[in-house]
Coordinates of C-alpha atoms in Angstrom, one line a residue:
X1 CA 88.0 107.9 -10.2
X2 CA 85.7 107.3 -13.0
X3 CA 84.8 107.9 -16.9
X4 CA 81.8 107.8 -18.7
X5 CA 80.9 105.5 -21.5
X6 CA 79.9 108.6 -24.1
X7 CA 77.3 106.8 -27.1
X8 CA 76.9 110.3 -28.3
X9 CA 79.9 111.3 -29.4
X10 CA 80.0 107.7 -31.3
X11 CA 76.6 108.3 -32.7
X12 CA 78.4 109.3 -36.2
X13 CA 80.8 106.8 -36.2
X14 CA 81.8 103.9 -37.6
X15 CA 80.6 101.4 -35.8
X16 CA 83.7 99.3 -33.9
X17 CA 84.1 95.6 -35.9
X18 CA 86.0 92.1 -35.4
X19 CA 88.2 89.6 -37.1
X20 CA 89.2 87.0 -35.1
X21 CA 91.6 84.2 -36.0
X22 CA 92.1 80.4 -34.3
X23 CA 95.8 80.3 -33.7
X24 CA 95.8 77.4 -30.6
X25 CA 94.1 75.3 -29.0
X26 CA 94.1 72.9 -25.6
X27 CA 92.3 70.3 -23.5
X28 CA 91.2 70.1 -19.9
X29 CA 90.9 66.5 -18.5
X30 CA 88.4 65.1 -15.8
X31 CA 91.0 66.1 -13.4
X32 CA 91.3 69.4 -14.3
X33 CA 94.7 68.6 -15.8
X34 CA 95.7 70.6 -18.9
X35 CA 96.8 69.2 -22.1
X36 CA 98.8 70.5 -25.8
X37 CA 96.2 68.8 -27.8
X38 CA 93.0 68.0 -29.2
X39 CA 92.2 65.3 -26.2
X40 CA 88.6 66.8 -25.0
X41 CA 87.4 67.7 -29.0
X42 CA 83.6 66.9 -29.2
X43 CA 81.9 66.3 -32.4
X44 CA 78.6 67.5 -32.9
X45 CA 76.0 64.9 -34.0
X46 CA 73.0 66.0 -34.6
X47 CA 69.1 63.7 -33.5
X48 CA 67.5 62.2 -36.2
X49 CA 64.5 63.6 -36.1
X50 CA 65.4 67.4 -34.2
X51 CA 61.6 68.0 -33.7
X52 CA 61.1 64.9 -31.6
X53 CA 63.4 64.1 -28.7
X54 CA 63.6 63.0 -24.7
X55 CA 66.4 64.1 -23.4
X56 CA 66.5 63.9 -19.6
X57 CA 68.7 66.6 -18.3
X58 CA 68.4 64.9 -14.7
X59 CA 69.7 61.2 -15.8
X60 CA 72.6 59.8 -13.7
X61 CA 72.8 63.4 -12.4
X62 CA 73.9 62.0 -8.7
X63 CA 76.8 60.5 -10.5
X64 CA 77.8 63.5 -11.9
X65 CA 81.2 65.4 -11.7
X66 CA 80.8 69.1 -10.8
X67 CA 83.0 72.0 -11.7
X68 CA 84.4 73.4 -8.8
X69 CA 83.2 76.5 -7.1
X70 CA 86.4 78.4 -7.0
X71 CA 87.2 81.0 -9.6
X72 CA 90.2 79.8 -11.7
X73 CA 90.5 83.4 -13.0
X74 CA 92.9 83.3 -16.5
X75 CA 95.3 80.6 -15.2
X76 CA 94.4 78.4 -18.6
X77 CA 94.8 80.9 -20.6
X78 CA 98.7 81.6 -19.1
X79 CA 99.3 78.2 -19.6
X80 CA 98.8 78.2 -23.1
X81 CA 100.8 81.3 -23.6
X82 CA 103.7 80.7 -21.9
X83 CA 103.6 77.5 -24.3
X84 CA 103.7 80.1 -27.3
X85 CA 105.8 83.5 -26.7
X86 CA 107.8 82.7 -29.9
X87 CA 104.5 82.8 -32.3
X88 CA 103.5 86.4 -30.2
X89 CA 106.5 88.1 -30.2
X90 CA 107.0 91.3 -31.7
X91 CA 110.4 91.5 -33.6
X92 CA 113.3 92.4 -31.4
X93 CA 113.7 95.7 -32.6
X94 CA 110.4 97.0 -31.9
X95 CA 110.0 95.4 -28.4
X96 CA 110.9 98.7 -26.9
X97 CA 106.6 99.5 -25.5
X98 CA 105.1 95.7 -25.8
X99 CA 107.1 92.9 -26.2
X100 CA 104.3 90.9 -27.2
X101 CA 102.4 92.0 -30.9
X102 CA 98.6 92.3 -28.6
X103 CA 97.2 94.8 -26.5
X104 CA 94.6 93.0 -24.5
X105 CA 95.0 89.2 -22.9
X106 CA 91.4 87.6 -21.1
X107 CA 89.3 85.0 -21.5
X108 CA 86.4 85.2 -23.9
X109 CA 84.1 85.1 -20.6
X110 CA 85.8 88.6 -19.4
X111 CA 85.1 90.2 -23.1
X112 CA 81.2 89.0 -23.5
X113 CA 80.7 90.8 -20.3
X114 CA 82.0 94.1 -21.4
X115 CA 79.6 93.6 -24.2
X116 CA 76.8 92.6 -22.2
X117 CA 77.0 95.2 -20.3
X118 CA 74.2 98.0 -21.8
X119 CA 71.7 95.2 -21.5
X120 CA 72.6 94.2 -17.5
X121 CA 69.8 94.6 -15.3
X122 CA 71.2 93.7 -12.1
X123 CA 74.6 91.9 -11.9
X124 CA 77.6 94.4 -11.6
X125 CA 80.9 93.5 -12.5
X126 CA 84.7 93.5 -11.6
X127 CA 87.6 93.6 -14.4
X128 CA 91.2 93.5 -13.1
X129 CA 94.0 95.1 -15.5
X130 CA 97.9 94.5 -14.9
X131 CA 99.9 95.4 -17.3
X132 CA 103.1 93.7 -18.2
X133 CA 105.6 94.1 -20.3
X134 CA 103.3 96.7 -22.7
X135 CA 100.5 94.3 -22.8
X136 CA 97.2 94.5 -20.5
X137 CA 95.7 91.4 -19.0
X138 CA 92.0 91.3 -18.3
X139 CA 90.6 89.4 -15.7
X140 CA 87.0 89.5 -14.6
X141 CA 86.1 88.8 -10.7
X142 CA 82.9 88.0 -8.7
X143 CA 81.0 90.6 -6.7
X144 CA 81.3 89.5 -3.3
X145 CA 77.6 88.5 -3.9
X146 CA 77.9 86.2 -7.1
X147 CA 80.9 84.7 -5.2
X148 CA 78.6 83.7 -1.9
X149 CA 75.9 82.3 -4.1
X150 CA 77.7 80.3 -6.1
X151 CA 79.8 78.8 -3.0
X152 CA 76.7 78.2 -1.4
X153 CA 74.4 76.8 -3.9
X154 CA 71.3 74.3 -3.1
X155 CA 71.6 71.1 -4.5
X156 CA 68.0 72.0 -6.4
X157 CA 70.7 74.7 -8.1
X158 CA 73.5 72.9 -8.7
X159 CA 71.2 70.5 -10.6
X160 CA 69.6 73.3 -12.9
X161 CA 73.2 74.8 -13.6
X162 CA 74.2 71.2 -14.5
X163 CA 71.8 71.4 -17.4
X164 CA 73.9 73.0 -20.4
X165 CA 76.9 70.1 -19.4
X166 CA 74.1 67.3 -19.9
X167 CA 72.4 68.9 -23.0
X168 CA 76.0 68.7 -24.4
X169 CA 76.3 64.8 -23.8
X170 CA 73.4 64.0 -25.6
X171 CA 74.5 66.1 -28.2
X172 CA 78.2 65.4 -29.1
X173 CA 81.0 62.7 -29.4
X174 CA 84.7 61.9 -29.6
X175 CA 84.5 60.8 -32.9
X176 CA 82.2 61.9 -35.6
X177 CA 81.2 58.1 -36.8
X178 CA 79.9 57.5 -32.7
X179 CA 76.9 58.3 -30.8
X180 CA 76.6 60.4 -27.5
X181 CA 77.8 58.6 -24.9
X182 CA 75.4 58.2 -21.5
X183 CA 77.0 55.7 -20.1
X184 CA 79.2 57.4 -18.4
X185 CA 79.1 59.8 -15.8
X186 CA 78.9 63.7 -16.7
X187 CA 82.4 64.9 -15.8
X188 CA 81.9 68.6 -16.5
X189 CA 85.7 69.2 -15.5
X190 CA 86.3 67.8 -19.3
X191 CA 86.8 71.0 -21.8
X192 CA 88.0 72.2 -25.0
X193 CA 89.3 75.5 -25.6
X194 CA 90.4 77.3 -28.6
X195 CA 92.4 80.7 -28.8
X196 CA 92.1 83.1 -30.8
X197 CA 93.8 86.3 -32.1
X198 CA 91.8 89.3 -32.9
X199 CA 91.2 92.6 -34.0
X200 CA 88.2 94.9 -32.7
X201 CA 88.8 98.1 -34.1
X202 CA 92.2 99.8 -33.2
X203 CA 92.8 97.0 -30.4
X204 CA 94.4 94.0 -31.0
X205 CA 93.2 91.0 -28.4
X206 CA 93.9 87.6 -27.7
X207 CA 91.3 85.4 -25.3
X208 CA 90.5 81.8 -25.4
X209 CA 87.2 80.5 -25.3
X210 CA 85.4 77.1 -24.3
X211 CA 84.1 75.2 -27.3
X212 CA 81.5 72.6 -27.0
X213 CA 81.9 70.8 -30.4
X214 CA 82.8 70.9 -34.1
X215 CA 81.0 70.0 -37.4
X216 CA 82.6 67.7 -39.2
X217 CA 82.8 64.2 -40.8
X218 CA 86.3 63.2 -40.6
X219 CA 88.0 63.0 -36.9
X220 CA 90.7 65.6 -37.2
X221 CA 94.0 64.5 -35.3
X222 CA 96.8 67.0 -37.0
X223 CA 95.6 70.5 -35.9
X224 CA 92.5 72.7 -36.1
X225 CA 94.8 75.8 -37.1
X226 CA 94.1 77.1 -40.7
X227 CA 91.7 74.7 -41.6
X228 CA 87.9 76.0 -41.9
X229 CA 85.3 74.8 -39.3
X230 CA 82.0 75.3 -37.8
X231 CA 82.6 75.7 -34.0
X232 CA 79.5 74.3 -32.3
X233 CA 77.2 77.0 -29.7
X234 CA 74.9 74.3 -27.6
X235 CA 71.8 76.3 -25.9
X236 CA 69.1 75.2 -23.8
X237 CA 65.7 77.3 -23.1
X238 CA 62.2 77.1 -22.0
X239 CA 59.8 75.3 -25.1
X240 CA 57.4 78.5 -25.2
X241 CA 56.9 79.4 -28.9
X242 CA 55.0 82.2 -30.6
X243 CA 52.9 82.3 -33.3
X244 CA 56.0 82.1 -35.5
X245 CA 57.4 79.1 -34.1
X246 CA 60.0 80.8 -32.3
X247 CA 61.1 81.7 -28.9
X248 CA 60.7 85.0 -27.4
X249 CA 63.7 86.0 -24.8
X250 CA 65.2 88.5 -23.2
X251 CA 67.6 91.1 -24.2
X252 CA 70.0 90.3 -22.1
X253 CA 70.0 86.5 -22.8
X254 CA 70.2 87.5 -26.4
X255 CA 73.3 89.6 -26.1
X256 CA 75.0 86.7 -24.5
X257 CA 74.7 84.1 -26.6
X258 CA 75.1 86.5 -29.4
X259 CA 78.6 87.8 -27.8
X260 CA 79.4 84.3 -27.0
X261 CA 79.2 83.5 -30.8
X262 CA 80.4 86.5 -32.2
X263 CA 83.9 86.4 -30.7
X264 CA 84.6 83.0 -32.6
X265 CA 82.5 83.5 -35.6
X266 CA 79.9 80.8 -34.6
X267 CA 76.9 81.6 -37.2
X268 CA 74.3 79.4 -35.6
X269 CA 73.7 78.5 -31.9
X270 CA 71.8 75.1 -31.6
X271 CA 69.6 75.1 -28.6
X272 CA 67.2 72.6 -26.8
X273 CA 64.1 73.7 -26.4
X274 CA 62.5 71.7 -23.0
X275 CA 60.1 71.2 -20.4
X276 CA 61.3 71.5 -17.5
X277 CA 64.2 69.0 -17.3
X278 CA 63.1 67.6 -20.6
X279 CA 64.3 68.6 -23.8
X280 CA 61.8 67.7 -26.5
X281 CA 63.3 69.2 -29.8
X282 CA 65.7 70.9 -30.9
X283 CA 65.7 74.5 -33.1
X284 CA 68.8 76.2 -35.2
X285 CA 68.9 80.1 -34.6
X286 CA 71.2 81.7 -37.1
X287 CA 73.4 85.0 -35.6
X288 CA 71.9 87.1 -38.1
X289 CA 68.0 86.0 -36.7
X290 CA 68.8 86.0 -32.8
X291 CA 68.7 90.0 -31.6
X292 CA 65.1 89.4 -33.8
X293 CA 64.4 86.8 -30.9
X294 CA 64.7 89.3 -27.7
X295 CA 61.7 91.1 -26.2
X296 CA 62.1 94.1 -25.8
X297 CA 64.7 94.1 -29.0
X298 CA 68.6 94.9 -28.5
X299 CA 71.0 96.7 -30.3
X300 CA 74.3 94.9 -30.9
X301 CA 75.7 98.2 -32.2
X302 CA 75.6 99.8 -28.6
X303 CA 77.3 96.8 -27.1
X304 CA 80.2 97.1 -29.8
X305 CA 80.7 100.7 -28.7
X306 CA 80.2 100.1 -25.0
X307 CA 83.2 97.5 -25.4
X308 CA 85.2 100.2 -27.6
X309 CA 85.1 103.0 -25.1
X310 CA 85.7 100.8 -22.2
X311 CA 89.0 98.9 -24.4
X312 CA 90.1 103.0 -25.4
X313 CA 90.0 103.8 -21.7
X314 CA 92.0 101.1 -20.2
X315 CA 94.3 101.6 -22.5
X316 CA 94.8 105.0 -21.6
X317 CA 94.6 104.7 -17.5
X318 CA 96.5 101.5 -17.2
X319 CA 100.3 103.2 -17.2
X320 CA 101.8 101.7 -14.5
X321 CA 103.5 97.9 -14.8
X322 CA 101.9 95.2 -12.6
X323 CA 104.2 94.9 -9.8
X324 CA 103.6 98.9 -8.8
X325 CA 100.2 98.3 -8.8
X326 CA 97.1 96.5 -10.7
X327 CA 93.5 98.6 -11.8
X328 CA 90.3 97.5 -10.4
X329 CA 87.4 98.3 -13.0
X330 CA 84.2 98.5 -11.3
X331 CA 80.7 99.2 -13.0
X332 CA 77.2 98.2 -11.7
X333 CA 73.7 98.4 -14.0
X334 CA 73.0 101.2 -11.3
X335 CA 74.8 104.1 -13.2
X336 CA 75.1 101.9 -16.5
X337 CA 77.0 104.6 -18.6
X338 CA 80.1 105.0 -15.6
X339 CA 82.7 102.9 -15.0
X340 CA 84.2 103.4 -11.8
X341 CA 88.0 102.6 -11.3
X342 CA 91.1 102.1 -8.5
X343 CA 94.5 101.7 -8.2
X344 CA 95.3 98.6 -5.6
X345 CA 98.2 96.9 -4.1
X346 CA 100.1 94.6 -7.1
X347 CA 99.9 92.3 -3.9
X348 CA 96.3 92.0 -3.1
X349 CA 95.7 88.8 -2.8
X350 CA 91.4 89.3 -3.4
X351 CA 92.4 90.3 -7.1
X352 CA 96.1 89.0 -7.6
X353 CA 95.8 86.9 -11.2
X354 CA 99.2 87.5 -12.9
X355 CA 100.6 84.5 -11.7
X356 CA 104.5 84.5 -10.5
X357 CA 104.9 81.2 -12.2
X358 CA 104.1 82.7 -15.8
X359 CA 105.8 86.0 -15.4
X360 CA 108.9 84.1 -14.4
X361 CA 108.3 81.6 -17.2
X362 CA 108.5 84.7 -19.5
X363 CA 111.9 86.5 -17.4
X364 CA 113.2 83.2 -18.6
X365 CA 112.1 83.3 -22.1
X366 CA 113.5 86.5 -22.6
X367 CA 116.4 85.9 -20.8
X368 CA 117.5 83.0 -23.0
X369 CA 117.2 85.2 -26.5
X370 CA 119.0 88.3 -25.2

């Protein structure tokens, strides 16, 4: 089964938008432990002189923690709800289709591929949906392909993926009066992760999303919710500038740091321009400059309506509730405007994510307020 992502019947439109709110937020330890609080914040202090620096991207790197390997699918991001049903809720009396007031639960990693995907050249991609209680959970998987190569990664590549964790270290703190601390060993376990509530046209979403770092002067120890902040995008890329002092890069790399950005209203992206393993200064790209950066140019218009029609159709295949069965969303940059699509076992244990632990965590929650 199959349906086709249709731009010209969209062509006259209006073009799909987002509001997105910070309602939570939650801390990963070294040990992969999770936390209620602001624990793993980062501040973001910026070199004194951006234009000249030496960062080594390789320092201490044999000391260095890695992430592991294995796919933790949207277990975080159940943690933190089952922490907060009473601020999701619908009122009682309308509980009767979705108990909870969203449509879509993911990670942001699961949404910036849907809206990557017009601009995919060769990685395909697999998006689970099981539906519970009226609401749909998104959760992307690796092709069998993605998963061997990560799990089996050189050393040489480890290394070069460790990059963006050591860039961050030389660029923020855990207070906003310190310096970056290189002492210690990169741990890239260690995260920060904000959720948000959101609106994309007629669907209502929530995700949470990795942060590397806030500006801001004073340490804040209360709550980031309703207070106003500049969440912090850290980039690294090749030092190869035009005749305009910027960098030229690819569509595709565009659309994901602009995606990235755009689901937690980051305006700038802060990125390390190096050599090699060597960053040597560092450049401020504004949202409203980067699609200007990628060669050939993109159109962030087509990825909105990509993600639109793929959200509408979801919607309207995934019927049945995830212990009858859960929907395996297939698409590959093959046949770019078809997404393919299966009904599998609620069982299967290659593409089970709707952990037992959280729907019974809910049964319970319910339970108690009937």
């Amino acid at each position: 089964m199959s349906f086709q992502i249709d731009f010209i019947n969209f062509s006259e439109k209006i073009i799909p938008t987002l509001t997105a709110e910070l309602i939570g937020y939650f801390s990963i330890d070294g040990d992969m432990q999770y936390h209620a609080d602001l624990s793993q914040l980062k501040y973001y202090i910026p070199p004194s002189d951006p234009n000249n620096v030496n960062f080594d991207l390789n320092k201490n790197f044999m000391f260095t923690r890695h992430r592991p390997t294995s796919y933790l699918k949207l277990d975080k991001v159940l943690r933190w709800l089952s922490n907060n049903f009473h601020r999701l809720e619908k009122p009682v009396l309308v509980q009767e289709e979705r108990w909870l007031d969203i449509d879509f639960i993911a990670s942001r990693g699961t949404i910036k591929t849907i809206l990557c995907s017009p601009y995919k050249m060769r990685d395909e991609w697999i998006i689970c949906a099981s539906k519970y209680r009226g609401t749909i959970y998104l959760c992307e998987f690796y092709s069998d392909e993605r998963e061997h190569h990560y799990a089996n990664a050189s050393m040489s590549e480890r290394q070069i993926h460790s990059w963006g964790y050591k860039f961050e270290q030389y660029m923020v703190a855990d207070h906003p009066s310190h310096t970056p601390d290189l002492k210690q060993p990169l741990n890239e376990c260690e995260q920060f992760y904000c959720m948000f509530k959101a609106n994309f046209d007629n669907h209502s979403l929530l995700y949470g999303a990795e942060i590397d770092g806030i500006s801001s002067q004073q340490p804040i120890t209360d709550t980031l919710e309703g207070k106003t902040l500049e969440l912090i995008e850290l980039k690294t890329f090749p030092l190869l500038l035009n005749e305009d002092g910027n960098i030229k890069i690819s569509s595709l790399r565009v659309m994901e740091w602009w995606s990235q950005s755009y689901l937690v209203h980051i305006n700038k992206i802060i990125c390390g321009l190096k050599e090699k393993n060597i960053v040597r200064m560092i450049k401020e790209y504004s949202m409203c400059d980067l699609p200007k950066l990628s060669e050939p140019s993109c159109d962030i218009n087509r990825s909105k309506i990509f993600c639109k029609i793929f959200l509408d159709n979801v919607k309207r295949i995934v019927i049945k509730d995830y212990d009858e069965c859960m929907y395996k969303f297939h698409w590959t940059p093959f046949n770019k405007d078809v997404v393919n699509y299966t009904e599998e076992a609620s069982d299967n244990k290659k593409y089970f994510f709707l952990q037992s632990w959280f729907v019974d965590k809910a049964e319970k929650y319910k339970r108690r307020f009937q």
